[in-house]
Amino acid sequence: MSVNLENFTVMYGDFCAVDHLTLKLPDGVTGLLGPNGAGKSSLIKALLGLVEYSEGGAKIIGNDIRTRGKYIRQLVGYMPEDNCLVPGLTGVGMVQYAGELCGMSRVEAMQRAHEVLYLVGLEEARYRKVESFSSGMQQRVKLAQALVHDPRLLFLDEPASGMDPKGRQEMLDLIVDIADKGRMSILLATHILADVERTCERVVIMHRGRIVEDSRVDEVRKSYSNTFSVKVKTNAAEFYKYLENANCAVKNMNKDVYDVTLPKGTDTKLILKAAKDTGAELRKLVPSVRSLEDVFIKRILEDSGADF
Amino acid sequence: MPIFNESYHTWDGYLKERPGTWFVIAKTGVKLAWTKGLIFILIFSIIPFFVGAVKIFLFSKVQDVGIMTPQIKKIVEDVSFFYDFLKGQMFYLILISIFTGAGLIARDRKNKSFGFYFSKPVSFWDYVAGKFFITGAYGFLVTGAPALVLFIIKVLISRDASFLSNYYYLFFSILGSSILSVITMSSVVLAFSAVAQNVRTAAIFFFTFLILPDILRKIFSNVPFIGVFSLTALLKQAQAYIFNVQTPYGFSDISMITAILLILLLSLVILKLKVRTTEVVS
């Protein structure tokens, strides 16, 4: 278990950024998904001790963050969303510095710095000052400084932000490669769903500091495979009543559009039969969820109590 | 066939739980501060050292010839020679403090580098000690180090061991007075660096803090107590106290000690408030 949260709460004054989270994250790559302000960065910062948490507790790789904070920060790599580079240092100097601060010897940190800079594609620019780097290069050097000591757990906060499409692609490929070849668990915080779909085995969706979804990415999609978006023109009330009586979950999403979740062992034939039996004119019958994005929007809207 | 592939490689080394993370910060900072401007200041600061060395050499020759007059003796009078030297080096200490210290924390604040440091196993004390060492090391290089070398030259050039046996305590006076000046100056400049968002503002704050009370002290020269508000006056008074020579200002030693301690305490409080290991989100 890489991260274990128990009633974990982060407050900024009266505002609750992380709301009593209880969560167990297994090893592997987990996507922490949520809109801006959902509490993703606050959660990561609180786990690292960069933000004070107000309630509950957390363990990272079996170590209590209250008592073993310094040791945890040695085990963890953190790629922050902010720039947070040390001006005046070269790319290789910056990564070496990070390695030494984590407890590597000078020589080992230097060797490893060259290695990870090569990995992130900065081998040509490694002797340039970090302040002269483009935003994409700064993202890469931030990843390199997080990887230099080969952490057991890697926190990536919006790793592909500010990168061009090619750079973004490379960054995501790199994350997949690190997850495959390395022995570290990764927690990837982002609001870009495609990044999570591409890289993560597991997804935790956060909204307003709460968890609204926590499961494997494939399971999330599967769980919605029996839900259909339905719109009928006439006899709608009888039609939906018929479906409810047939143990379907019916939920009004937007005006005339309803989400119908079919019971196990049934398929769309049940909806067609309902339409036929009630005389309803079926105008729309499509799978409700086609991608993680749909799940995300659905979950966020459900949590907001808004109409779909 | 490629020499090696680009895939991720694990690292099988051992991470030390270092108690001296501050030293990594200090070492890197000392290297980063080594710029043309700093070298320029260091070259200028060495001129008084050479002048002092020549004085010591000539003094020993005059002694050999036996034409010592009270006027000559006054120039290289053993205690006040080192006291005057350190008093003169205060100017370079101020320059070095501004040059190396003003940007140390201000730059980190501006670039949001606290997140970089404090997401690693670095504590507040590691960070502050590391930054402090950077200014302190260069400060000592223009105060204590040349003064101690002059002391050693003086010992070596003496015909017998009488100088060492009579004035051995000067070694500790030099060390004590320069360490006190360096610590105080570094603390203040770091506090200003922590308050400011950029190097220039920190430097202006620090310079104003040094100059303004001095101007006031000169305007109100009939009120000796006003000197306790001047950092340079306090440090010169402290140096005189340590060297056991005539104190230059009219305020008491207790006032001087209290004022220096208060300045150090205030600097620490400012550092503690501004160098946040945890973010404050309002």
Tab-separated table of C-alpha atoms in Angstrom, chain B residues 41-245:
chain	number	residue	atom	x	y	z
B	41	ILE	CA	34.994	42.899	-3.987
B	42	LEU	CA	37.313	40.206	-2.634
B	43	ILE	CA	40.254	41.632	-4.590
B	44	PHE	CA	39.586	45.099	-3.168
B	45	SER	CA	39.121	43.738	0.334
B	46	ILE	CA	42.565	42.166	0.193
B	47	ILE	CA	44.325	45.529	-0.277
B	48	PRO	CA	44.138	46.451	3.446
B	49	PHE	CA	45.519	43.013	4.212
B	50	PHE	CA	48.601	43.637	2.048
B	51	VAL	CA	49.030	47.079	3.571
B	52	GLY	CA	48.856	45.487	7.029
B	53	ALA	CA	51.358	42.793	6.084
B	54	VAL	CA	53.790	45.413	4.783
B	55	LYS	CA	53.357	47.417	7.990
B	56	ILE	CA	54.168	44.343	10.080
B	57	PHE	CA	57.210	43.600	7.938
B	58	LEU	CA	58.514	47.185	8.090
B	59	PHE	CA	57.827	47.334	11.824
B	60	SER	CA	59.969	44.255	12.374
B	61	LYS	CA	62.793	45.783	10.272
B	62	VAL	CA	62.609	49.039	12.241
B	63	GLN	CA	62.787	46.976	15.414
B	64	ASP	CA	65.893	45.206	14.062
B	65	VAL	CA	67.595	48.515	13.282
B	66	GLY	CA	66.573	49.849	16.656
B	67	ILE	CA	65.138	53.203	15.570
B	68	MET	CA	61.723	52.699	17.143
B	69	THR	CA	59.926	55.950	17.886
B	70	PRO	CA	56.534	56.348	19.626
B	71	GLN	CA	55.042	57.483	16.294
B	72	ILE	CA	56.164	54.298	14.520
B	73	LYS	CA	55.105	52.147	17.433
B	74	LYS	CA	51.636	53.710	17.295
B	75	ILE	CA	51.154	52.526	13.730
B	76	VAL	CA	51.620	48.871	14.581
B	77	GLU	CA	50.701	48.894	18.233
B	78	ASP	CA	49.869	45.249	18.751
B	79	VAL	CA	46.259	45.304	19.994
B	80	SER	CA	44.908	48.332	18.183
B	81	PHE	CA	46.537	47.232	14.914
B	82	PHE	CA	44.210	44.226	14.679
B	83	TYR	CA	41.261	46.142	16.083
B	84	ASP	CA	41.723	48.915	13.502
B	85	PHE	CA	42.135	46.351	10.749
B	86	LEU	CA	38.848	44.638	11.600
B	87	LYS	CA	37.092	47.983	12.019
B	88	GLY	CA	38.219	48.928	8.514
B	89	GLN	CA	37.073	45.605	7.079
B	90	MET	CA	33.513	46.359	8.215
B	91	PHE	CA	32.978	48.199	4.929
B	92	TYR	CA	33.859	45.090	2.945
B	93	LEU	CA	31.745	42.944	5.244
B	94	ILE	CA	28.746	45.147	4.424
B	95	LEU	CA	29.466	44.906	0.705
B	96	ILE	CA	29.912	41.147	0.859
B	97	SER	CA	26.753	40.733	2.922
B	98	ILE	CA	24.729	42.690	0.400
B	99	PHE	CA	26.309	40.942	-2.538
B	100	THR	CA	26.010	37.379	-1.289
B	101	GLY	CA	23.100	37.582	1.141
B	102	ALA	CA	20.483	39.949	-0.258
B	103	GLY	CA	19.259	37.510	-2.884
B	104	LEU	CA	19.641	34.263	-0.998
B	105	ILE	CA	16.086	33.943	0.269
B	106	ALA	CA	14.474	36.656	-1.879
B	107	ARG	CA	15.349	34.696	-5.013
B	108	ASP	CA	13.922	31.497	-3.557
B	109	ARG	CA	10.719	33.310	-2.632
B	110	LYS	CA	10.430	34.850	-6.075
B	111	ASN	CA	11.016	31.522	-7.825
B	112	LYS	CA	8.841	29.591	-5.353
B	113	SER	CA	11.834	27.392	-4.576
B	114	PHE	CA	10.689	26.618	-1.034
B	115	GLY	CA	8.639	23.797	-2.542
B	116	PHE	CA	11.812	22.365	-4.037
B	117	TYR	CA	13.710	22.436	-0.742
B	118	PHE	CA	11.006	21.436	1.672
B	119	SER	CA	9.722	18.540	-0.414
B	120	LYS	CA	13.171	17.040	0.193
B	121	PRO	CA	14.440	15.998	3.620
B	122	VAL	CA	15.356	19.600	4.456
B	123	SER	CA	14.206	21.284	7.647
B	124	PHE	CA	13.856	25.006	8.395
B	125	TRP	CA	17.113	24.913	10.341
B	126	ASP	CA	18.945	23.102	7.512
B	127	TYR	CA	17.753	25.737	5.081
B	128	VAL	CA	18.579	28.741	7.245
B	129	ALA	CA	21.926	27.324	8.392
B	130	GLY	CA	22.868	26.595	4.781
B	131	LYS	CA	22.000	30.108	3.623
B	132	PHE	CA	23.649	31.602	6.674
B	133	PHE	CA	26.869	29.741	5.981
B	134	ILE	CA	27.065	31.195	2.468
B	135	THR	CA	27.093	34.824	3.653
B	136	GLY	CA	29.035	33.927	6.768
B	137	ALA	CA	31.806	32.150	4.885
B	138	TYR	CA	32.400	35.063	2.530
B	139	GLY	CA	32.032	37.524	5.400
B	140	PHE	CA	34.703	35.688	7.358
B	141	LEU	CA	36.895	35.665	4.272
B	142	VAL	CA	37.128	39.467	4.397
B	143	THR	CA	37.288	39.881	8.190
B	144	GLY	CA	38.510	37.014	10.360
B	145	ALA	CA	40.572	35.147	7.782
B	146	PRO	CA	42.905	38.011	6.742
B	147	ALA	CA	43.170	39.211	10.349
B	148	LEU	CA	44.188	35.736	11.498
B	149	VAL	CA	46.737	35.484	8.680
B	150	LEU	CA	48.166	38.842	9.765
B	151	PHE	CA	48.371	37.533	13.297
B	152	ILE	CA	50.245	34.443	12.093
B	153	ILE	CA	52.586	36.618	9.994
B	154	LYS	CA	53.210	38.740	13.043
B	155	VAL	CA	54.034	35.630	15.119
B	156	LEU	CA	56.311	34.201	12.444
B	157	ILE	CA	58.138	37.449	11.826
B	158	SER	CA	58.806	38.118	15.520
B	159	ARG	CA	62.340	37.464	16.656
B	160	ASP	CA	61.249	35.573	19.744
B	161	ALA	CA	58.137	34.082	21.325
B	162	SER	CA	57.447	37.176	23.425
B	163	PHE	CA	54.728	38.461	21.078
B	164	LEU	CA	52.899	35.135	21.148
B	165	SER	CA	53.195	34.758	24.908
B	166	ASN	CA	52.078	38.351	25.542
B	167	TYR	CA	49.349	38.584	22.945
B	168	TYR	CA	48.132	34.998	22.380
B	169	TYR	CA	44.626	36.146	23.394
B	170	LEU	CA	44.546	38.314	20.265
B	171	PHE	CA	43.899	35.167	18.259
B	172	PHE	CA	40.660	34.633	20.154
B	173	SER	CA	39.792	38.337	20.086
B	174	ILE	CA	40.129	38.348	16.292
B	175	LEU	CA	38.122	35.166	15.997
B	176	GLY	CA	35.430	36.292	18.443
B	177	SER	CA	34.989	39.776	17.064
B	178	SER	CA	34.878	38.693	13.425
B	179	ILE	CA	32.496	35.830	14.158
B	180	LEU	CA	30.202	38.208	16.035
B	181	SER	CA	30.260	40.746	13.171
B	182	VAL	CA	29.691	38.054	10.559
B	183	ILE	CA	26.855	36.381	12.471
B	184	THR	CA	25.055	39.651	13.131
B	185	MET	CA	25.504	41.020	9.636
B	186	SER	CA	24.479	37.705	8.006
B	187	SER	CA	21.388	37.388	10.210
B	188	VAL	CA	20.224	40.886	9.355
B	189	VAL	CA	20.828	40.576	5.626
B	190	LEU	CA	19.048	37.200	5.538
B	191	ALA	CA	16.103	38.652	7.433
B	192	PHE	CA	15.825	41.453	4.861
B	193	SER	CA	16.230	38.933	2.079
B	194	ALA	CA	13.353	36.932	3.553
B	195	VAL	CA	11.139	40.006	3.761
B	196	ALA	CA	11.814	41.226	0.219
B	197	GLN	CA	10.555	39.633	-2.969
B	198	ASN	CA	13.639	40.520	-4.978
B	199	VAL	CA	17.346	41.118	-4.563
B	200	ARG	CA	17.282	44.862	-5.174
B	201	THR	CA	14.619	45.550	-2.552
B	202	ALA	CA	16.453	43.416	0.006
B	203	ALA	CA	19.702	45.262	-0.703
B	204	ILE	CA	18.014	48.668	-0.399
B	205	PHE	CA	16.321	47.669	2.872
B	206	PHE	CA	19.585	46.402	4.303
B	207	PHE	CA	21.570	49.419	3.186
B	208	THR	CA	18.960	51.806	4.593
B	209	PHE	CA	18.984	49.886	7.852
B	210	LEU	CA	22.734	50.419	8.078
B	211	ILE	CA	22.960	53.999	6.833
B	212	LEU	CA	19.897	55.702	8.322
B	213	PRO	CA	20.756	55.138	12.020
B	214	ASP	CA	24.328	56.227	11.267
B	215	ILE	CA	23.062	59.506	9.830
B	216	LEU	CA	20.805	59.971	12.858
B	217	ARG	CA	23.727	59.200	15.139
B	218	LYS	CA	25.750	61.930	13.481
B	219	ILE	CA	22.884	64.455	13.563
B	220	PHE	CA	22.170	63.775	17.238
B	221	SER	CA	25.785	63.403	18.252
B	222	ASN	CA	24.995	64.931	21.633
B	223	VAL	CA	22.763	61.932	22.450
B	224	PRO	CA	25.220	59.023	22.716
B	225	PHE	CA	22.500	56.440	23.336
B	226	ILE	CA	21.216	56.851	19.791
B	227	GLY	CA	24.236	54.798	18.707
B	228	VAL	CA	22.521	51.579	19.858
B	229	PHE	CA	20.237	51.913	16.850
B	230	SER	CA	23.181	51.751	14.478
B	231	LEU	CA	24.336	48.244	13.635
B	232	THR	CA	27.789	49.354	12.545
B	233	ALA	CA	28.235	51.390	15.749
B	234	LEU	CA	27.120	48.406	17.809
B	235	LEU	CA	29.567	46.094	16.070
B	236	LYS	CA	32.459	48.549	16.370
B	237	GLN	CA	31.643	48.981	20.051
B	238	ALA	CA	31.519	45.181	20.453
B	239	GLN	CA	34.876	44.826	18.703
B	240	ALA	CA	36.402	47.431	21.017
B	241	TYR	CA	34.945	45.569	23.981
B	242	ILE	CA	36.370	42.243	22.793
B	243	PHE	CA	39.821	43.767	22.080
B	244	ASN	CA	39.650	45.592	25.383
B	245	VAL	CA	40.455	48.985	23.852
